[in-house]
mmCIF file of C-alpha atoms in Angstrom:
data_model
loop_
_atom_site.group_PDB
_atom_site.id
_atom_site.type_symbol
_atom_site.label_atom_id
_atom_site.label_comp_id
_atom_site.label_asym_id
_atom_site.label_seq_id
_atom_site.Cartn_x
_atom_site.Cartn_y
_atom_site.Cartn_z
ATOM 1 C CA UNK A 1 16.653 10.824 11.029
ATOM 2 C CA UNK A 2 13.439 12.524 9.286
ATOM 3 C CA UNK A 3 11.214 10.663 6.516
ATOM 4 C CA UNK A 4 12.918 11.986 3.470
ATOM 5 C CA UNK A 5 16.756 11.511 4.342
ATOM 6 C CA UNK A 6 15.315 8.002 6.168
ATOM 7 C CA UNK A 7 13.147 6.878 2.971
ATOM 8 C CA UNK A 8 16.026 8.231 0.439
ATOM 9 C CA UNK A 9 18.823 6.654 1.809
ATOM 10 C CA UNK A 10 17.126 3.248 1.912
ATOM 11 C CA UNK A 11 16.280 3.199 -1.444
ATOM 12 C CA UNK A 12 19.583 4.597 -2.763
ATOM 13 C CA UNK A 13 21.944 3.021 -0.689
ATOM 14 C CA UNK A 14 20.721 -0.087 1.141
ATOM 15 C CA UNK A 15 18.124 -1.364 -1.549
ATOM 16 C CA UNK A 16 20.531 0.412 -4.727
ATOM 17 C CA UNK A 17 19.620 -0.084 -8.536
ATOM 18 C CA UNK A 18 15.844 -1.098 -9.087
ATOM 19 C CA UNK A 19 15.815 -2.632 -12.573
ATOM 20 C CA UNK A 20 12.203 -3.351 -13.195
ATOM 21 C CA UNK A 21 10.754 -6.639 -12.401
ATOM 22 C CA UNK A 22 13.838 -7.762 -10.473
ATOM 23 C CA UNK A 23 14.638 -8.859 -6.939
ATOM 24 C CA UNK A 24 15.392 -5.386 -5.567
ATOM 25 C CA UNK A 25 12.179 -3.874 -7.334
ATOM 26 C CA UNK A 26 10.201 -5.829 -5.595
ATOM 27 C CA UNK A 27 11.870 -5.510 -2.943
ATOM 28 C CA UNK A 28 11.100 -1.959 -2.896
ATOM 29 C CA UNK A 29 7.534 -2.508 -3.302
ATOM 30 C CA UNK A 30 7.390 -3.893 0.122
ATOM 31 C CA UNK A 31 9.400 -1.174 1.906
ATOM 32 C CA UNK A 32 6.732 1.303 0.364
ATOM 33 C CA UNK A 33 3.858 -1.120 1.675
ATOM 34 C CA UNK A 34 5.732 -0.790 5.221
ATOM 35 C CA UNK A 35 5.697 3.058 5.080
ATOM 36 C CA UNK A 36 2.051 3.594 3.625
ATOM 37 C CA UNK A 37 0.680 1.715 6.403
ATOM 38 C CA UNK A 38 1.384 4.385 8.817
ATOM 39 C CA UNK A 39 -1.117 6.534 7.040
ATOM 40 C CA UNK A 40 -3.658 4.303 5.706
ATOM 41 C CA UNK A 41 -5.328 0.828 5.713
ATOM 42 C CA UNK A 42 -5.906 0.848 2.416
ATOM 43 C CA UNK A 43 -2.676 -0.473 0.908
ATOM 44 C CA UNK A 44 -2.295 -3.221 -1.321
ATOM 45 C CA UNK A 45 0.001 -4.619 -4.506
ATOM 46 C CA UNK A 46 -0.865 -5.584 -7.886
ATOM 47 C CA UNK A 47 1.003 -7.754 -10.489
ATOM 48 C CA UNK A 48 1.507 -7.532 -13.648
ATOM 49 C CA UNK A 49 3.582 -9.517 -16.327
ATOM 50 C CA UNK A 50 5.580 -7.572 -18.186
ATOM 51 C CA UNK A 51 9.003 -7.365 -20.616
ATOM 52 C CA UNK A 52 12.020 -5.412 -18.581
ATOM 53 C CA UNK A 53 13.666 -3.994 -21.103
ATOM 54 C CA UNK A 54 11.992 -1.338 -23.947
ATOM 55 C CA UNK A 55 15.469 -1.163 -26.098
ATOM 56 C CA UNK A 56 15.118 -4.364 -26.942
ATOM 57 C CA UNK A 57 11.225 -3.463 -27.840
ATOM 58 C CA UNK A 58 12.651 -0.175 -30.028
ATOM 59 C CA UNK A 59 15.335 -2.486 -31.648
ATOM 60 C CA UNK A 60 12.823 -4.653 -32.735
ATOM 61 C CA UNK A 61 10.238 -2.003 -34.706
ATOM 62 C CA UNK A 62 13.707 -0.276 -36.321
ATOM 63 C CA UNK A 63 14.571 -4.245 -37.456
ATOM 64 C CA UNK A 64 11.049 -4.672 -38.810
ATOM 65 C CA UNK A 65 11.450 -1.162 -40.816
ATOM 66 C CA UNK A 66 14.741 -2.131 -41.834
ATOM 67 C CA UNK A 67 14.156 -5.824 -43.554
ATOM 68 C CA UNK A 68 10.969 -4.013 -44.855
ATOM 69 C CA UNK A 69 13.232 -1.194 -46.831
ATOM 70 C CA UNK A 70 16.128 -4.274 -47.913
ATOM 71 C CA UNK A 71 12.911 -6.265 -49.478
ATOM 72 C CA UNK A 72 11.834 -3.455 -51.451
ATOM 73 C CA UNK A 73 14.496 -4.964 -54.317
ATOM 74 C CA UNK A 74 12.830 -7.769 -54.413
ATOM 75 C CA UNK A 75 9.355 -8.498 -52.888
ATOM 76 C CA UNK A 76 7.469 -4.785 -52.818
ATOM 77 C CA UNK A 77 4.485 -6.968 -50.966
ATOM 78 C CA UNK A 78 6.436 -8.254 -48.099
ATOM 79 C CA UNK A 79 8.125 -4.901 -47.705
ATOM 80 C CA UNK A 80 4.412 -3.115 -47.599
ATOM 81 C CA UNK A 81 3.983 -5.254 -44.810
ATOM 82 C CA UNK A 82 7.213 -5.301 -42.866
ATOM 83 C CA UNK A 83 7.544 -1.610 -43.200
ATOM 84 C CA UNK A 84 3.519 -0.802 -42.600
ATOM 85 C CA UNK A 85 3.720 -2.562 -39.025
ATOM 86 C CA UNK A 86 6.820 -1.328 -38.200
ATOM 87 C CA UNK A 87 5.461 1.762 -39.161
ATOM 88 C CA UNK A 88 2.304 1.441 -37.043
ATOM 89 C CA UNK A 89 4.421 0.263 -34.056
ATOM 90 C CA UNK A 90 6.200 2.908 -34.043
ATOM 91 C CA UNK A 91 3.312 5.529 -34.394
ATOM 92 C CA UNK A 92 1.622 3.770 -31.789
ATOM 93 C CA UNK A 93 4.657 3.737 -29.467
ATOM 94 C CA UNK A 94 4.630 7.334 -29.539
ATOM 95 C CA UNK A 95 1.833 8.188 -27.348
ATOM 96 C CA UNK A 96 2.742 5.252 -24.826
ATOM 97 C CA UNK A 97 -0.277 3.328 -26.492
ATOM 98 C CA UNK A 98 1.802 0.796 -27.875
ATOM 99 C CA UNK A 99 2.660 -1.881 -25.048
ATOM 100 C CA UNK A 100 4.084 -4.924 -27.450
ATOM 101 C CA UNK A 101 6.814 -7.230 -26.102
ATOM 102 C CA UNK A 102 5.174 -10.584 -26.966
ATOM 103 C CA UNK A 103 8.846 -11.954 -28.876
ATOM 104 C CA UNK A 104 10.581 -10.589 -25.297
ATOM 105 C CA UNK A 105 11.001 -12.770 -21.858
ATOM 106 C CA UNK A 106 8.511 -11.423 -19.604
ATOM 107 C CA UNK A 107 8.618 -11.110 -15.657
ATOM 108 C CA UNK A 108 6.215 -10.288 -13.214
ATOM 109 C CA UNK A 109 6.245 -6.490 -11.936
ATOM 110 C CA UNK A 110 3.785 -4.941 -9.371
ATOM 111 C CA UNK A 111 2.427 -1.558 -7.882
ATOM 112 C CA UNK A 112 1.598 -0.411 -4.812
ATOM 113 C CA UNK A 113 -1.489 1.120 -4.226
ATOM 114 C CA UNK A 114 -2.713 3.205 -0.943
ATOM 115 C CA UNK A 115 -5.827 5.444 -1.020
ATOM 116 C CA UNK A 116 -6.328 7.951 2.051
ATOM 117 C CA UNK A 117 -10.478 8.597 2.183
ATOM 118 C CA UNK A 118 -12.098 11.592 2.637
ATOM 119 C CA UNK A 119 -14.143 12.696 5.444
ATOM 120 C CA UNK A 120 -17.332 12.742 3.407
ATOM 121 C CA UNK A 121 -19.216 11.869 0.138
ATOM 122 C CA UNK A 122 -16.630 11.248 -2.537
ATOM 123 C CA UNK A 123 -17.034 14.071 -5.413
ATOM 124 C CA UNK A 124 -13.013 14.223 -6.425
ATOM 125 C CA UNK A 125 -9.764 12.409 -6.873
ATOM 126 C CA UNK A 126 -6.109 13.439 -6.913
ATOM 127 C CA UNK A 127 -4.553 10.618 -7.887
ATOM 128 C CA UNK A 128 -0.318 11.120 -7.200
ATOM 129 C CA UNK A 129 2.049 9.015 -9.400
ATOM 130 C CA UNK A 130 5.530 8.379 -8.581
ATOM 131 C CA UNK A 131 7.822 5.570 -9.841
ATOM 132 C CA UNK A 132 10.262 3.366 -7.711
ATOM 133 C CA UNK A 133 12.569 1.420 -10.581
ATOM 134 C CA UNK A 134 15.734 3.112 -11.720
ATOM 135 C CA UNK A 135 16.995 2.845 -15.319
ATOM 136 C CA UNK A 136 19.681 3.933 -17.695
ATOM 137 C CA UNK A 137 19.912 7.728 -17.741
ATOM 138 C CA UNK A 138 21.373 9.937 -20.043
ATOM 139 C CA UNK A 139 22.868 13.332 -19.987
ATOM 140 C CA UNK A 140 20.847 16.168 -20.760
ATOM 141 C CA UNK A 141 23.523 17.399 -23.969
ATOM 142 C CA UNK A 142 22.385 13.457 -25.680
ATOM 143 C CA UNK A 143 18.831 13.367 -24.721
ATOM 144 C CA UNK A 144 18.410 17.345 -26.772
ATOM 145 C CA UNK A 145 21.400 16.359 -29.413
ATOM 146 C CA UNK A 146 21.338 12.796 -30.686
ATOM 147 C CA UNK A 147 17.729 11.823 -30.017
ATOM 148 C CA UNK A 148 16.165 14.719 -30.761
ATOM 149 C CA UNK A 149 17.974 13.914 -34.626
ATOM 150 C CA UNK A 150 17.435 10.284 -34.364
ATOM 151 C CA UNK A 151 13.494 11.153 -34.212
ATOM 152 C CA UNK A 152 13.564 13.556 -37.162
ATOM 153 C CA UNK A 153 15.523 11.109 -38.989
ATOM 154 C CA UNK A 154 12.687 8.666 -38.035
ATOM 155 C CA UNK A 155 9.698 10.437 -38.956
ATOM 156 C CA UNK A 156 10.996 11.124 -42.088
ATOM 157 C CA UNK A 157 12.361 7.640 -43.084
ATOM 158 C CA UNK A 158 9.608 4.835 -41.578
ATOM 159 C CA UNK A 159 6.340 6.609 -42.853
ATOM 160 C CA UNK A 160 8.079 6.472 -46.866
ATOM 161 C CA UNK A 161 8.924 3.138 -46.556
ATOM 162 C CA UNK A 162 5.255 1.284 -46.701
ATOM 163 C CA UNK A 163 4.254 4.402 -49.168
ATOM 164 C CA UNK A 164 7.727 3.451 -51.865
ATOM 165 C CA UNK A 165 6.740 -0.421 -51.519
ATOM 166 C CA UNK A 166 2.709 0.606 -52.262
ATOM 167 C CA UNK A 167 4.611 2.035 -54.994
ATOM 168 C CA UNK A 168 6.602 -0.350 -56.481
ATOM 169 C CA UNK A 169 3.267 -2.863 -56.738
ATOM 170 C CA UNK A 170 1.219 -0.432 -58.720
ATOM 171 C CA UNK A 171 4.333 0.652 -60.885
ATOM 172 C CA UNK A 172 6.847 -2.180 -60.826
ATOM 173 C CA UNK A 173 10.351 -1.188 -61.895
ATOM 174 C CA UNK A 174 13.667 -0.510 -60.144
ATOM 175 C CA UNK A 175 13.148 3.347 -59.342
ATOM 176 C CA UNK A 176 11.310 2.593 -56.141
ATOM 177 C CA UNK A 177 14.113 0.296 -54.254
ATOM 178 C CA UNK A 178 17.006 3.092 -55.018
ATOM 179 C CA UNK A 179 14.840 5.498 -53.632
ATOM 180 C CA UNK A 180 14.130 3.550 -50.673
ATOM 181 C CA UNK A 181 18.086 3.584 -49.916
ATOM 182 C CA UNK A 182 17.373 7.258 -48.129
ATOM 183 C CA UNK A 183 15.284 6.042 -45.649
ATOM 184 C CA UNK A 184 16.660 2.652 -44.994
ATOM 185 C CA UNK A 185 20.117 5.214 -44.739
ATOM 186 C CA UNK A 186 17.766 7.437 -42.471
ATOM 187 C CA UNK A 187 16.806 4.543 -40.014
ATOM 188 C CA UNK A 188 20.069 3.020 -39.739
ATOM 189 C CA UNK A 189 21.206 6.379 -38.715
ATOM 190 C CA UNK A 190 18.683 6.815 -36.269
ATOM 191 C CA UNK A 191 19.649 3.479 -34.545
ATOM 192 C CA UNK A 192 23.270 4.650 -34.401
ATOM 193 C CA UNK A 193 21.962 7.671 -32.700
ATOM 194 C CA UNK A 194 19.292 6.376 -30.382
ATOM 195 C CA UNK A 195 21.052 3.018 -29.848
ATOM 196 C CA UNK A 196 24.577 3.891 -29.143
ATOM 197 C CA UNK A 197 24.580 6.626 -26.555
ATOM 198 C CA UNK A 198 21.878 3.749 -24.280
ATOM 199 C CA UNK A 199 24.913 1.832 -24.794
ATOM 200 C CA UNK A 200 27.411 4.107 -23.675
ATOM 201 C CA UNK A 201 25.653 6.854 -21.452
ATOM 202 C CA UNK A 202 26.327 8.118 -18.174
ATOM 203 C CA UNK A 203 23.971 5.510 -15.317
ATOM 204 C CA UNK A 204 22.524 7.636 -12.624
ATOM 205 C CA UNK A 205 20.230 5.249 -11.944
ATOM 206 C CA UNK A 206 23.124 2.520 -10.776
ATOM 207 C CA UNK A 207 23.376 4.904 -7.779
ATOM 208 C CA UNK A 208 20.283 4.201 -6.910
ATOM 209 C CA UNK A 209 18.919 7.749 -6.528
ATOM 210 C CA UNK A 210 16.631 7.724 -9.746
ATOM 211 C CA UNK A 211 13.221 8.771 -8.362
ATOM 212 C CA UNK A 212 13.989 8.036 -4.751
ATOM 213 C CA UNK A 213 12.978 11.381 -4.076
ATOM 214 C CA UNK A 214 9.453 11.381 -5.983
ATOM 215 C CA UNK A 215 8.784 7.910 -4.090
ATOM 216 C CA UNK A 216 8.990 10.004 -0.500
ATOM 217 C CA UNK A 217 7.669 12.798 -1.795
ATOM 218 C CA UNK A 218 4.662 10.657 -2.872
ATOM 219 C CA UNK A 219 4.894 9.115 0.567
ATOM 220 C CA UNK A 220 4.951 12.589 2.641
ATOM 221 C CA UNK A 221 2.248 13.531 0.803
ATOM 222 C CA UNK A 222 -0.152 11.148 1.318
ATOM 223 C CA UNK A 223 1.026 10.818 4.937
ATOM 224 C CA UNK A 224 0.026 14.350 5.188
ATOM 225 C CA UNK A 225 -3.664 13.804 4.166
ATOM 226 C CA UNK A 226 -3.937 11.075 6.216
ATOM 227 C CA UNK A 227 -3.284 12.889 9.219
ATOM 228 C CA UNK A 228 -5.847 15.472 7.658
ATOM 229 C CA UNK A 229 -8.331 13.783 5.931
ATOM 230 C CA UNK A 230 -10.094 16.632 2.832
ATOM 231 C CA UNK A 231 -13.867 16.841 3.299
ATOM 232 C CA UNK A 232 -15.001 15.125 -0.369
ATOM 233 C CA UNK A 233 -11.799 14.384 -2.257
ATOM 234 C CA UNK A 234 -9.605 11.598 -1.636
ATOM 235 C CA UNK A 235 -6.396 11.035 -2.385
ATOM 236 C CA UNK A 236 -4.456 8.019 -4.440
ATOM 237 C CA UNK A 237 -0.525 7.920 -3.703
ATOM 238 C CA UNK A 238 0.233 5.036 -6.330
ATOM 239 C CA UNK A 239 4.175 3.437 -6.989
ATOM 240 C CA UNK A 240 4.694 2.081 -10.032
ATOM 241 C CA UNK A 241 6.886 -0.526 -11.088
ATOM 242 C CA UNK A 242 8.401 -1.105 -14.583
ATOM 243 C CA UNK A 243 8.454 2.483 -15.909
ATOM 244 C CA UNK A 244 11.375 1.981 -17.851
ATOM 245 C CA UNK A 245 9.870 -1.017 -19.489
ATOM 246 C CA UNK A 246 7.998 1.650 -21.455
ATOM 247 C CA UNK A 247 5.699 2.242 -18.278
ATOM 248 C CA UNK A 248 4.483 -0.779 -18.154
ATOM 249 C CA UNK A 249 3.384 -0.113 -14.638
ATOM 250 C CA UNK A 250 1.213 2.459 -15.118
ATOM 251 C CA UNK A 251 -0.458 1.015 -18.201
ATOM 252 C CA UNK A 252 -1.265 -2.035 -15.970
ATOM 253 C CA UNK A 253 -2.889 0.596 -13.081
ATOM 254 C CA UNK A 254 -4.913 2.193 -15.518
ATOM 255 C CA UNK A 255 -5.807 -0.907 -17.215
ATOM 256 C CA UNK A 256 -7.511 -1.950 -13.663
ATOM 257 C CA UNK A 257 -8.652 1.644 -12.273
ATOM 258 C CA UNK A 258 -8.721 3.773 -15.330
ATOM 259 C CA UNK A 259 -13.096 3.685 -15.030
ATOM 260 C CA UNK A 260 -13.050 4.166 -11.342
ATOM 261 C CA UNK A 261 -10.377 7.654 -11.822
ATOM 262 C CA UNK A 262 -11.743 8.859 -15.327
ATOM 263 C CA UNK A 263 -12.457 12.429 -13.746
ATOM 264 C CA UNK A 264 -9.378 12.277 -11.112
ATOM 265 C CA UNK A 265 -6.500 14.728 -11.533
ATOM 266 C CA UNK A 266 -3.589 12.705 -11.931
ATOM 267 C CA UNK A 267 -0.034 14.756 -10.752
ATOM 268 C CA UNK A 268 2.898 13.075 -11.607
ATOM 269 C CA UNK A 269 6.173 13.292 -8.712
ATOM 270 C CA UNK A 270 9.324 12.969 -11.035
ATOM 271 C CA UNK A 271 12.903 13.430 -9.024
ATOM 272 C CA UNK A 272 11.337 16.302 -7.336
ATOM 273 C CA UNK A 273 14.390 16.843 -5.519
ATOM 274 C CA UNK A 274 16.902 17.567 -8.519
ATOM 275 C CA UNK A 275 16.220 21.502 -7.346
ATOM 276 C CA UNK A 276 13.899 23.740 -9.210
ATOM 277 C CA UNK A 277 10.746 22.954 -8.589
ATOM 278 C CA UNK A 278 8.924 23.102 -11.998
ATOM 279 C CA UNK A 279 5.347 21.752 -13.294
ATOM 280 C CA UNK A 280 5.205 20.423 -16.557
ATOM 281 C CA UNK A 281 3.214 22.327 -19.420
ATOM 282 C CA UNK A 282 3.371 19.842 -22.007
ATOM 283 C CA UNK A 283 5.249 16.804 -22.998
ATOM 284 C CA UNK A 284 6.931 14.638 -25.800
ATOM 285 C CA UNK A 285 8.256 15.816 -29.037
ATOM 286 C CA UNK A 286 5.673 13.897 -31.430
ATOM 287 C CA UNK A 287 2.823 14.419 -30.663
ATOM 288 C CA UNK A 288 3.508 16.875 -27.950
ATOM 289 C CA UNK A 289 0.766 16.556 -25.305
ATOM 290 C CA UNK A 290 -0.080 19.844 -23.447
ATOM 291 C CA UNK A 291 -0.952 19.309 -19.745
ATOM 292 C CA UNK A 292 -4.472 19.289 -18.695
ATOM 293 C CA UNK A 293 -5.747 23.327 -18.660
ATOM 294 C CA UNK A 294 -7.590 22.977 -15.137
ATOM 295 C CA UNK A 295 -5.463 21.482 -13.469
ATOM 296 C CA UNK A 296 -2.442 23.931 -14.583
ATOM 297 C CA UNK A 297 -4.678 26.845 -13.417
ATOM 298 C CA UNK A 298 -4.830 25.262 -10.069
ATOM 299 C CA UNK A 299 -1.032 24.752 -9.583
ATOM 300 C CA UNK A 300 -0.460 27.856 -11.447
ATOM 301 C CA UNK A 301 -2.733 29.745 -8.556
ATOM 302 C CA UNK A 302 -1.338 27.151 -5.661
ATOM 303 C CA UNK A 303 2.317 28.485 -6.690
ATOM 304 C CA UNK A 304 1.473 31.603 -7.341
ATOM 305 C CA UNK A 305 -0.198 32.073 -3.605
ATOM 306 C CA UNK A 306 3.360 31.425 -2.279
ATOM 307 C CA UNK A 307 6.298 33.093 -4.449
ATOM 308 C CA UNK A 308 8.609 31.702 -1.965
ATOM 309 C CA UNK A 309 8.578 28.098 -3.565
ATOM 310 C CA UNK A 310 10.039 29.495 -6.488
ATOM 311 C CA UNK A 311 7.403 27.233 -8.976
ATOM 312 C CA UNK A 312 7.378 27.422 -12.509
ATOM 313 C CA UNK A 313 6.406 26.275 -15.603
ATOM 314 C CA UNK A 314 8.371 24.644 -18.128
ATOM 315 C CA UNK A 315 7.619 22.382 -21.310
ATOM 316 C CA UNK A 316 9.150 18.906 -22.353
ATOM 317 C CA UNK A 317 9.855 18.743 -26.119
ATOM 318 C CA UNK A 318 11.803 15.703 -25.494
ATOM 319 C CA UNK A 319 11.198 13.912 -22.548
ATOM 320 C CA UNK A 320 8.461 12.301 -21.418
ATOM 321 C CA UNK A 321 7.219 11.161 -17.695
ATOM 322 C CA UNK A 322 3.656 9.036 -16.570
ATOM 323 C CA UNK A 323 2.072 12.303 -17.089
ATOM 324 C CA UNK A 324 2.858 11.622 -20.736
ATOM 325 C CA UNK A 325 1.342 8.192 -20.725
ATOM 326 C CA UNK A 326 -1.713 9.218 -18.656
ATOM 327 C CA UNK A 327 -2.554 12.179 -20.891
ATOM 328 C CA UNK A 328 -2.261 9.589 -24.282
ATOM 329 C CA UNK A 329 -4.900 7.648 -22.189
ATOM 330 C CA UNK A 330 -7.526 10.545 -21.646
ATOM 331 C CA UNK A 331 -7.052 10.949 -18.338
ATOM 332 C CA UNK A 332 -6.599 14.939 -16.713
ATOM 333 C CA UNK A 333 -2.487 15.068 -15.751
ATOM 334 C CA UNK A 334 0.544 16.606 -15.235
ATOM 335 C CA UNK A 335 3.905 16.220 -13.648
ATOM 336 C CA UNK A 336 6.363 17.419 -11.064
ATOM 337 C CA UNK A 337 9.636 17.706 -11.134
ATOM 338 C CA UNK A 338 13.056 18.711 -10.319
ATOM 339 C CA UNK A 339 14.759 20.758 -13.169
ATOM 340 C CA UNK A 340 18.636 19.857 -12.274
ATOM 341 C CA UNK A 341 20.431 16.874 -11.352
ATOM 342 C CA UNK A 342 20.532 14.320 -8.535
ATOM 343 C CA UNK A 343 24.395 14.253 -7.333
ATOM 344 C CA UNK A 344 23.970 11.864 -4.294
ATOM 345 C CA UNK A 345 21.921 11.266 -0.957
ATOM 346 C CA UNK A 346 23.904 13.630 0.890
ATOM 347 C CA UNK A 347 22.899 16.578 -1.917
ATOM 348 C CA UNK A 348 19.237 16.017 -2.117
ATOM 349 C CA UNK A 349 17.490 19.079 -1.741
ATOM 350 C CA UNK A 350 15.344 18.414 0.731
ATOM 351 C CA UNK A 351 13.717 21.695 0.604
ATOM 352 C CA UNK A 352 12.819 20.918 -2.982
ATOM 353 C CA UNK A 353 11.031 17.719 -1.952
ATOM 354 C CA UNK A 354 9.171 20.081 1.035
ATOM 355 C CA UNK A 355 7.615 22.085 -1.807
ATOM 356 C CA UNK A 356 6.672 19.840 -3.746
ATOM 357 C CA UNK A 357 4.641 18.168 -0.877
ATOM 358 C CA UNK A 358 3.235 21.726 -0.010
ATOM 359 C CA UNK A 359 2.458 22.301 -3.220
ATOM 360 C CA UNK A 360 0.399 18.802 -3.553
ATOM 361 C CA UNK A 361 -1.443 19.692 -0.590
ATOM 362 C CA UNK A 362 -2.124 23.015 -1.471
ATOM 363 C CA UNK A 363 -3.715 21.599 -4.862
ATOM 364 C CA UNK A 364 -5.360 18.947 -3.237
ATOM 365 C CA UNK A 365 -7.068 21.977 -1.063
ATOM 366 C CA UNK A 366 -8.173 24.008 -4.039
ATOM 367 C CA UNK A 367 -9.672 20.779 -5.648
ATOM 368 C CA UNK A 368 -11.468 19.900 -2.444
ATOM 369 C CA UNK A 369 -12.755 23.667 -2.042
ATOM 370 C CA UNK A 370 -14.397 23.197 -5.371
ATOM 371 C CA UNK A 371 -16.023 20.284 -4.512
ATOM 372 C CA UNK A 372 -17.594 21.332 -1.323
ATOM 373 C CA UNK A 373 -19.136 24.387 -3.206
ATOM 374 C CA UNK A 374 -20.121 21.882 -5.711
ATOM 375 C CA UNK A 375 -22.066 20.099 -2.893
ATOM 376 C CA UNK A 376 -22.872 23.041 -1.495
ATOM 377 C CA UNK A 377 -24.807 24.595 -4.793
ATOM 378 C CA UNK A 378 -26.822 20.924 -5.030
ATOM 379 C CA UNK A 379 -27.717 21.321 -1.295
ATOM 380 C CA UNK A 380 -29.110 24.577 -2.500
#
């Protein structure tokens, strides 16, 4: 059986749902260590502790927001500072920087990490991201619909609340807590629409399947360069744990390497084999994060040296992958995915997975090109 249908039908079928920081997730962590061995010495895990579950985390800011709006009636100083930290949470959860789950149970979570050298003096890094824990998934019609109102609702509601109880100390008098009713009304509304379809969505991810095919893509890749080593760039294939725990896995890798790969270019494999090959221009609804510039020219001129792949372009207002969270972090990144969905195993499209691997290599190439002239022009 080849690599991919071998590597994809472990993870769906035999290993099955890998909720982060549980048995099977770290389970999963040492099948990858298994594989990456037959391409490189350099393989290792790292720990981290970490909360399972970011709901719970969300839950918690639209709580704080909420008892923050009630005790405008009454105390306008405790409600400043409910509703300013809720507020701040929030704003900081945006861009991934905000990692809080000290009220939650924590567990411990890991990454694998495998590094393939280069032949020569070290001058660049591609550093390729894919994640191996499976989560709650929902359909494409919720994720535009419901959340896409439940974060307008949001940005308009938690940002008044700290400025109406500011208010109501410097001008004390009832006007301030009716107004407040709109956005306590706005937040409670956005918790009916965030809230309720995680509770009742459609699971992929119970199959299995979630990201199986970015973990062997990852894997094929790096397998690939180890069996041709590039002249001065070498190449990180890292698995995280614990992305559904608001990425907690990648925080943690970047939290340990983040000096070491400041300059790397950090490509993101995300279901790469839901069909469609696509690269990501830019991420997130607020902010929205463009992807790096350089590195899009390179996979823009990688894709566009082979038509046949059938690689394009296409912008997230919505969602967000690890290219998301690396971007927030100041590191150079951008993601790869699939654009449809993953029915089963047996309807993987394993060409999809193929190009994405070619197209990794062929970046990898182009970045490695540029640092042998590099060398070459100090030489001279």
């Amino acid at each position: 059986m080849p690599d991919l249908l071998r590597h994809v039908r472990t993870l769906a079928d035999e290993i099955g749902p890998r909720c982060a920081a549980r048995a099977r997730e770290l389970e999963t962590a040492g099948y990858i260590v298994e594989a990456a061995k037959g391409y490189t010495h350099q393989v290792w895990t790292e720990p981290f502790p970490t909360y399972t579950v970011s709901l719970w985390q969300w839950f918690l800011f639209l709580c704080l927001a909420l008892a923050g709006g009630l005790a405008l009636w009454w105390q306008p100083a405790v409600a400043l500072v409910l509703t300013a930290l809720a507020a701040g949470c929030i704003a900081a959860r945006a861009p991934g920087r905000n990692r809080g789950g000290w009220p939650l149970r924590r567990r411990m979570g890991q990454n694998v990490v495998t590094v393939v050298p280069s032949l020569g003096a070290i001058r660049e890094r591609v550093v390729l991201i894919a994640h191996y824990d499976t989560g709650r998934q929902l359909s494409e019609a919720v994720r535009a619909d419901r959340f896409q109102a439940a974060n307008r609702l949001l940005v308009g509601s938690v940002p008044a609340l700290p400025l109406l109880a500011l208010a109501g100390l410097v001008a004390p008098h009832g006007v301030w807590a009716w107004i407040g009713l709109a956005p306590v009304l706005g937040i409670v509304g956005a918790a009916a629409l965030s809230l309720g379809p995680a509770a009742t969505g459609s699971d992929p991810g119970a199959t299995g399947l979630e990201n199986a095919s970015g973990v062997t893509a990852a894997l094929q890749a790096a397998e690939a360069a180890g069996g041709a080593p590039l002249r001065h760039t070498e190449i990180w294939a890292v698995f995280t744990g614990c992305k559904q725990a608001s990425m907690a896995g990648l925080h943690a890798f970047l939290d340990r390497h983040g000096r070491v790969l400041a300059d790397a270019q950090f490509i993101v494999l995300d279901r790469v084999a839901a069909g469609g090959l696509c690269y990501s221009l830019g991420e997130g609804g607020l902010p929205h994060r463009r992807a790096d510039a350089d590195l899009v020219g390179i996979v823009r001129e990688a894709a566009a040296a082979h038509p046949e792949w059938g690689v394009g372009g296409i912008a997230l207002r919505q969602a967000r992958t690890e290219a998301y969270t690396a971007q927030a972090r100041g590191h150079r990144a951008m993601a790869l995915m699939g654009a449809g969905g993953l029915a089963g195993p047996d309807r993987v499209d394993r060409a999809a997975v193929d190009r994405a691997v070619a197209l990794v290599r062929a970046v990898a190439e182009r970045v490695d090109r540029r640092a042998c002239q590099q060398e070459e022009e100090s030489v001279g």
